[in-house]
mmCIF file of C-alpha atoms in Angstrom:
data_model
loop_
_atom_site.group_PDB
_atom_site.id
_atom_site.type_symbol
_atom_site.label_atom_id
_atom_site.label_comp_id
_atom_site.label_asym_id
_atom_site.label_seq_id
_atom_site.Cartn_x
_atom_site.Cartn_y
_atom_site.Cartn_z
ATOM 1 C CA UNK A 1 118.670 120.574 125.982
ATOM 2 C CA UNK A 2 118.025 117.005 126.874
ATOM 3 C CA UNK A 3 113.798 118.079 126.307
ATOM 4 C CA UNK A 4 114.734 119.188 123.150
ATOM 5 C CA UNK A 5 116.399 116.485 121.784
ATOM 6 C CA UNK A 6 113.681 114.291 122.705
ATOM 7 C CA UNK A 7 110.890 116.056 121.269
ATOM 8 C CA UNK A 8 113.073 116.418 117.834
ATOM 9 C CA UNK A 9 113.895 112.371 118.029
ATOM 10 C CA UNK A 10 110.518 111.923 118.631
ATOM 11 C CA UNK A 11 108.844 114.297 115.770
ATOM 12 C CA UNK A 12 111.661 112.182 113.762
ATOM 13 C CA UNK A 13 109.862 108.902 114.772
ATOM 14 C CA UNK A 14 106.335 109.959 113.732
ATOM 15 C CA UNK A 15 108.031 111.204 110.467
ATOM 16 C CA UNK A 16 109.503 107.988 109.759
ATOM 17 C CA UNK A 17 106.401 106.140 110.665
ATOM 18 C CA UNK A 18 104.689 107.789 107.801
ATOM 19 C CA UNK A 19 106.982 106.373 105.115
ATOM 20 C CA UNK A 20 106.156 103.783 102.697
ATOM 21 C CA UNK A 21 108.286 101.953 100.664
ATOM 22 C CA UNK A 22 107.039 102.118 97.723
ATOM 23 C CA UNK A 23 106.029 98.989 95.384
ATOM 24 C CA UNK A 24 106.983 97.511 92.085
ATOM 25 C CA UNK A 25 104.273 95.172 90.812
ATOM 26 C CA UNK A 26 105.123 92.782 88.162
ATOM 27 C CA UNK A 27 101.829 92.828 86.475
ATOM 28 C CA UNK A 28 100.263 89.322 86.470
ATOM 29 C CA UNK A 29 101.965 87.674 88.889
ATOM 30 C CA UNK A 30 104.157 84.406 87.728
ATOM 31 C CA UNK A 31 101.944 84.626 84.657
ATOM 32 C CA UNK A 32 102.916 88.014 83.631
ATOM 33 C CA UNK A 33 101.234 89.991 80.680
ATOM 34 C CA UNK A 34 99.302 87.306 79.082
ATOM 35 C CA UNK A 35 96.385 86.035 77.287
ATOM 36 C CA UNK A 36 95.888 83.410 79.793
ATOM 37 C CA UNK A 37 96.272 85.691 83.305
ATOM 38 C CA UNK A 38 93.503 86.416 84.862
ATOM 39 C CA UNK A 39 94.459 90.299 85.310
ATOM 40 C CA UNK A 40 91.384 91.212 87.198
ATOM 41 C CA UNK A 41 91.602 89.604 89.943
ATOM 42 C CA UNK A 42 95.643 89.689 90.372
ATOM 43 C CA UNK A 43 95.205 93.435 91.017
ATOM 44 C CA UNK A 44 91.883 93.194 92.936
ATOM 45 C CA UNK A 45 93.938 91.825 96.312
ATOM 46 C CA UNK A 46 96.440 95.020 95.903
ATOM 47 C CA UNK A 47 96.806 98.539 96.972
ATOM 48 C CA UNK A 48 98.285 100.760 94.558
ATOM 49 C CA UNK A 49 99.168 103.993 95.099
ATOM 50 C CA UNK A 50 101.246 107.241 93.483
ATOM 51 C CA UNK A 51 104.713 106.411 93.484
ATOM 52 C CA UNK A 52 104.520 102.553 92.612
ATOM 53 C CA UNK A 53 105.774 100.632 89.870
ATOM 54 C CA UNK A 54 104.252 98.178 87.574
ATOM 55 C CA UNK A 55 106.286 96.274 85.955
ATOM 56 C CA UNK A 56 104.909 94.589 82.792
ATOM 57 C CA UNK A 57 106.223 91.184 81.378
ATOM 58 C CA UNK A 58 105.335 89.888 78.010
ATOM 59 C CA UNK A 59 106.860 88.230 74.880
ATOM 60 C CA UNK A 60 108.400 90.641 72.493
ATOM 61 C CA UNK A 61 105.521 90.147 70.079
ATOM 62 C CA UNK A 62 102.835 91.708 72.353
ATOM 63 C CA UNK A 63 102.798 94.933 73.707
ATOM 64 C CA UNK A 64 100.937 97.112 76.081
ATOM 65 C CA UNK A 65 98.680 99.999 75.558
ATOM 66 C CA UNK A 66 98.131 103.406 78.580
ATOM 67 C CA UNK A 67 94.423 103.649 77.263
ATOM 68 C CA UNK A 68 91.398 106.354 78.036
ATOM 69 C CA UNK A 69 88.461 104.829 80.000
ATOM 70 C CA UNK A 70 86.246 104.691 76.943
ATOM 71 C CA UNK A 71 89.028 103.141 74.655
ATOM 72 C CA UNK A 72 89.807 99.979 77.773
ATOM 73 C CA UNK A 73 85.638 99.518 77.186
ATOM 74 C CA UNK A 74 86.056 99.029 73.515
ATOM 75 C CA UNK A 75 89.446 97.948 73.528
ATOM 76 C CA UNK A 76 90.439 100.502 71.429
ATOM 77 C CA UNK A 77 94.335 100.075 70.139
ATOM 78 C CA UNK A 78 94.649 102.314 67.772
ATOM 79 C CA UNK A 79 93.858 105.846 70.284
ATOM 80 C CA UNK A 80 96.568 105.271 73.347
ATOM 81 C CA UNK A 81 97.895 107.585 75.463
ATOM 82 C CA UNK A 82 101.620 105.376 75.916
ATOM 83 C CA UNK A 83 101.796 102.403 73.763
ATOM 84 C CA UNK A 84 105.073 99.826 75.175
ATOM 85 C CA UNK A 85 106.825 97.164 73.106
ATOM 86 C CA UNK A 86 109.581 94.800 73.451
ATOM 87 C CA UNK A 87 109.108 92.523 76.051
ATOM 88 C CA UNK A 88 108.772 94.163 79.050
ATOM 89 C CA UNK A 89 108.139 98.170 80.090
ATOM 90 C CA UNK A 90 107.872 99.877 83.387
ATOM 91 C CA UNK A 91 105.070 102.609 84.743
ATOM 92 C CA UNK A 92 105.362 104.642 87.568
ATOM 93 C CA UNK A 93 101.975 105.622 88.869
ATOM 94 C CA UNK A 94 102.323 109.044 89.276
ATOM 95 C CA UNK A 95 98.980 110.487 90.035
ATOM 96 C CA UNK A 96 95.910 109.421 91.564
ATOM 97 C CA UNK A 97 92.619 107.878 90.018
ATOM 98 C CA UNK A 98 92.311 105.161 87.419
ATOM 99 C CA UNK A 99 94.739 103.716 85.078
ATOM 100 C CA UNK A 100 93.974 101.506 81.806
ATOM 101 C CA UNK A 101 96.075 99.355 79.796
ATOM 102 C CA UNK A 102 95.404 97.591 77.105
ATOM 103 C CA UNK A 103 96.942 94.282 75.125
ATOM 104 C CA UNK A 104 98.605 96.019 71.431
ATOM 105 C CA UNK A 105 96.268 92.679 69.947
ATOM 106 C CA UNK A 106 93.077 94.074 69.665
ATOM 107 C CA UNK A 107 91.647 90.211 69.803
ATOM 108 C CA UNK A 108 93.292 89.683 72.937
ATOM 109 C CA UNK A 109 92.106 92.966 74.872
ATOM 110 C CA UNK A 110 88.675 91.219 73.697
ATOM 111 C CA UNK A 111 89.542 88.092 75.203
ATOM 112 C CA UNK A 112 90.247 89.750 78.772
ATOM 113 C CA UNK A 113 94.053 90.941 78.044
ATOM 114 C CA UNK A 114 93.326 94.816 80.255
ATOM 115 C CA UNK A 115 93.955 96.174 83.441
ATOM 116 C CA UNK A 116 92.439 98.464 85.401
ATOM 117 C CA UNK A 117 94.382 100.001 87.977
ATOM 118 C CA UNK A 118 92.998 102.202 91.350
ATOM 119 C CA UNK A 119 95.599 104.508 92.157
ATOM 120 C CA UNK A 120 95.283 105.979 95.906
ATOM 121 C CA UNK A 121 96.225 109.630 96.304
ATOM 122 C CA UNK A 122 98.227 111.131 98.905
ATOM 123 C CA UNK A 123 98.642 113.763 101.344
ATOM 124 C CA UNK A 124 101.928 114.544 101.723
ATOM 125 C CA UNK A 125 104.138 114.523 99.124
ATOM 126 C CA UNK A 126 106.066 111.843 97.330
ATOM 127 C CA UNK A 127 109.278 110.688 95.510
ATOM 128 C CA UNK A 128 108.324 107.930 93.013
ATOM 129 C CA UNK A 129 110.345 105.196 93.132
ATOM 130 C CA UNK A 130 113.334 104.746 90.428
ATOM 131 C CA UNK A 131 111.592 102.369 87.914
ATOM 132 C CA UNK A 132 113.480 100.090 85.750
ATOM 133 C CA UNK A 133 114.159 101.499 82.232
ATOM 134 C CA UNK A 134 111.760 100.121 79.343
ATOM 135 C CA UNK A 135 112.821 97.750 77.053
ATOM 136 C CA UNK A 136 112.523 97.411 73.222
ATOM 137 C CA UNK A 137 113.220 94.716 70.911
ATOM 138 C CA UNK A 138 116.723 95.876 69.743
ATOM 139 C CA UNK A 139 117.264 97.680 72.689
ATOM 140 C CA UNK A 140 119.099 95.747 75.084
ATOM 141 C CA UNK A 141 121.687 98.349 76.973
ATOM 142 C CA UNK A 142 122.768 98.326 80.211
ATOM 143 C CA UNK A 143 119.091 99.535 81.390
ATOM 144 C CA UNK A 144 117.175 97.066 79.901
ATOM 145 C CA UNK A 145 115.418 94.624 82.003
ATOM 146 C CA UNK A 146 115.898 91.220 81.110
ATOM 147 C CA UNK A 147 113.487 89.369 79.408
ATOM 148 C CA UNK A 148 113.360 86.059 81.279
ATOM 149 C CA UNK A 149 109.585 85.012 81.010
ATOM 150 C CA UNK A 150 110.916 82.510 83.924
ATOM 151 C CA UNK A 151 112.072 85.185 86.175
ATOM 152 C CA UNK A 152 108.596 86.382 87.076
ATOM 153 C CA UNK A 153 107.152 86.372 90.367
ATOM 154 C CA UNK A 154 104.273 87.202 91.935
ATOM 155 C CA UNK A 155 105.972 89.310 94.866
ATOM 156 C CA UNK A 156 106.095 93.259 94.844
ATOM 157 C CA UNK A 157 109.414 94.380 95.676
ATOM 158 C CA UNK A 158 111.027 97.504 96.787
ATOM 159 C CA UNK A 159 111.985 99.880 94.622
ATOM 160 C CA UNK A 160 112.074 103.013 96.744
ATOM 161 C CA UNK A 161 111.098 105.060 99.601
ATOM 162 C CA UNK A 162 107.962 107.000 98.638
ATOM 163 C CA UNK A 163 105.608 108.757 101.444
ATOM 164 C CA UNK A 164 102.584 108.261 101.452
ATOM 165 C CA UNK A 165 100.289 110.437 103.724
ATOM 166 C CA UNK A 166 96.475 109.540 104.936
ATOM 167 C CA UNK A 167 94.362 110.128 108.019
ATOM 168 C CA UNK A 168 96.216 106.965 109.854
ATOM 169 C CA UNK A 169 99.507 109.332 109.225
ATOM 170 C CA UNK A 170 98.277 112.384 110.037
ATOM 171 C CA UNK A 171 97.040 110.892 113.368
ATOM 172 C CA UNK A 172 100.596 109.175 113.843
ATOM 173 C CA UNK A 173 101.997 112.789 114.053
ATOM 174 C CA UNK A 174 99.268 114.512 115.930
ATOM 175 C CA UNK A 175 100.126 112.138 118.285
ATOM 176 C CA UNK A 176 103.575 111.934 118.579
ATOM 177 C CA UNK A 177 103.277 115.815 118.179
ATOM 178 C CA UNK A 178 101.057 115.949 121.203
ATOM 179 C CA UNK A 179 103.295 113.659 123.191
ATOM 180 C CA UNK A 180 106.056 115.713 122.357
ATOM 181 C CA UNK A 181 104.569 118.939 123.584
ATOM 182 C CA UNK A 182 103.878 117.524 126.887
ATOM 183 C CA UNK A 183 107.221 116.245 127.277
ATOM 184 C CA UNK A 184 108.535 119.337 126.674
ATOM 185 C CA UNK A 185 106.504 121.260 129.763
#
């Protein structure tokens, strides 16, 4: 019984190893979603991957544009997949590959106002962290987020627990799956 307990604590332990927290990104840093943040290289020191958050800042008279590949070359604001007003707005990255936004302001998606986001896949499943509801101008309920340009930071935060599976993980629990199995002999 004792064998057994310890090969189920330690399958446990290998599970647990493979969780992630995952991330909410407040796009831009202290700078947020602006004509004057450099957006390229605030997202080329992070990892993003399903289940994250970004969290997008800006003054009530911008907004933010989901765009197609060809539309982020051409800054194209007029064809968007999710267009976001009001100050600030919330996107869980739900699937893999790459992500495009757009500023609404045509002349400032010209002047360097897009993202491009890499979104990592997964092997395992996932549960996408609970994102923040999305703001607009008059709507300012109990799930708003406040729009403080002053309370933005440059540090991802927490925002749930998300699992996020690659060949490091998988070798986490063929090895603690191993160890088990010997124990258990």
């Amino acid at each position: 019984m004792a064998k057994l307990l310890l090969v189920c604590g330690l399958l446990v332990l290998g599970f647990a190893l493979t969780c992630y927290a995952a991330t909410t990104y407040t796009v831009g840093g202290n700078s947020g979603w602006d004509i004057s943040t450099d957006l390229p290289t605030w997202a080329s020191d992070k990892k993003f991957v399903v289940g994250d958050v970004l969290w997008f800042q800006y003054s009530s008279s911008n907004s933010v544009n989901q765009v197609t590949k060809e539309n982020f070359e051409g800054c194209n604001t007029t064809n968007v997949v999710k267009s976001y007003t009001g100050g600030n707005a919330t996107v869980t990255l739900t699937r893999p590959g790459e992500w495009y936004f757009v500023s609404g302001n045509k002349l400032y998606c010209l002047g360097g106002m897009k993202l491009q986001v890499p979104v990592q896949g997964n092997q395992l499943s996932y549960a996408p962290a609970s994102a923040p509801q999305s703001s607009t101008g008059s709507d300012q309920g109990p799930n708003s987020l406040p729009n403080h340009p002053s309370s933005k930071n440059n540090t991802p935060t927490s925002a749930g627990l998300s699992i996020h599976g690659g060949s490091d993980n998988v070798l986490v629990l063929i090895v603690f799956g191993t160890l088990a199995a010997m124990l258990w002999m």
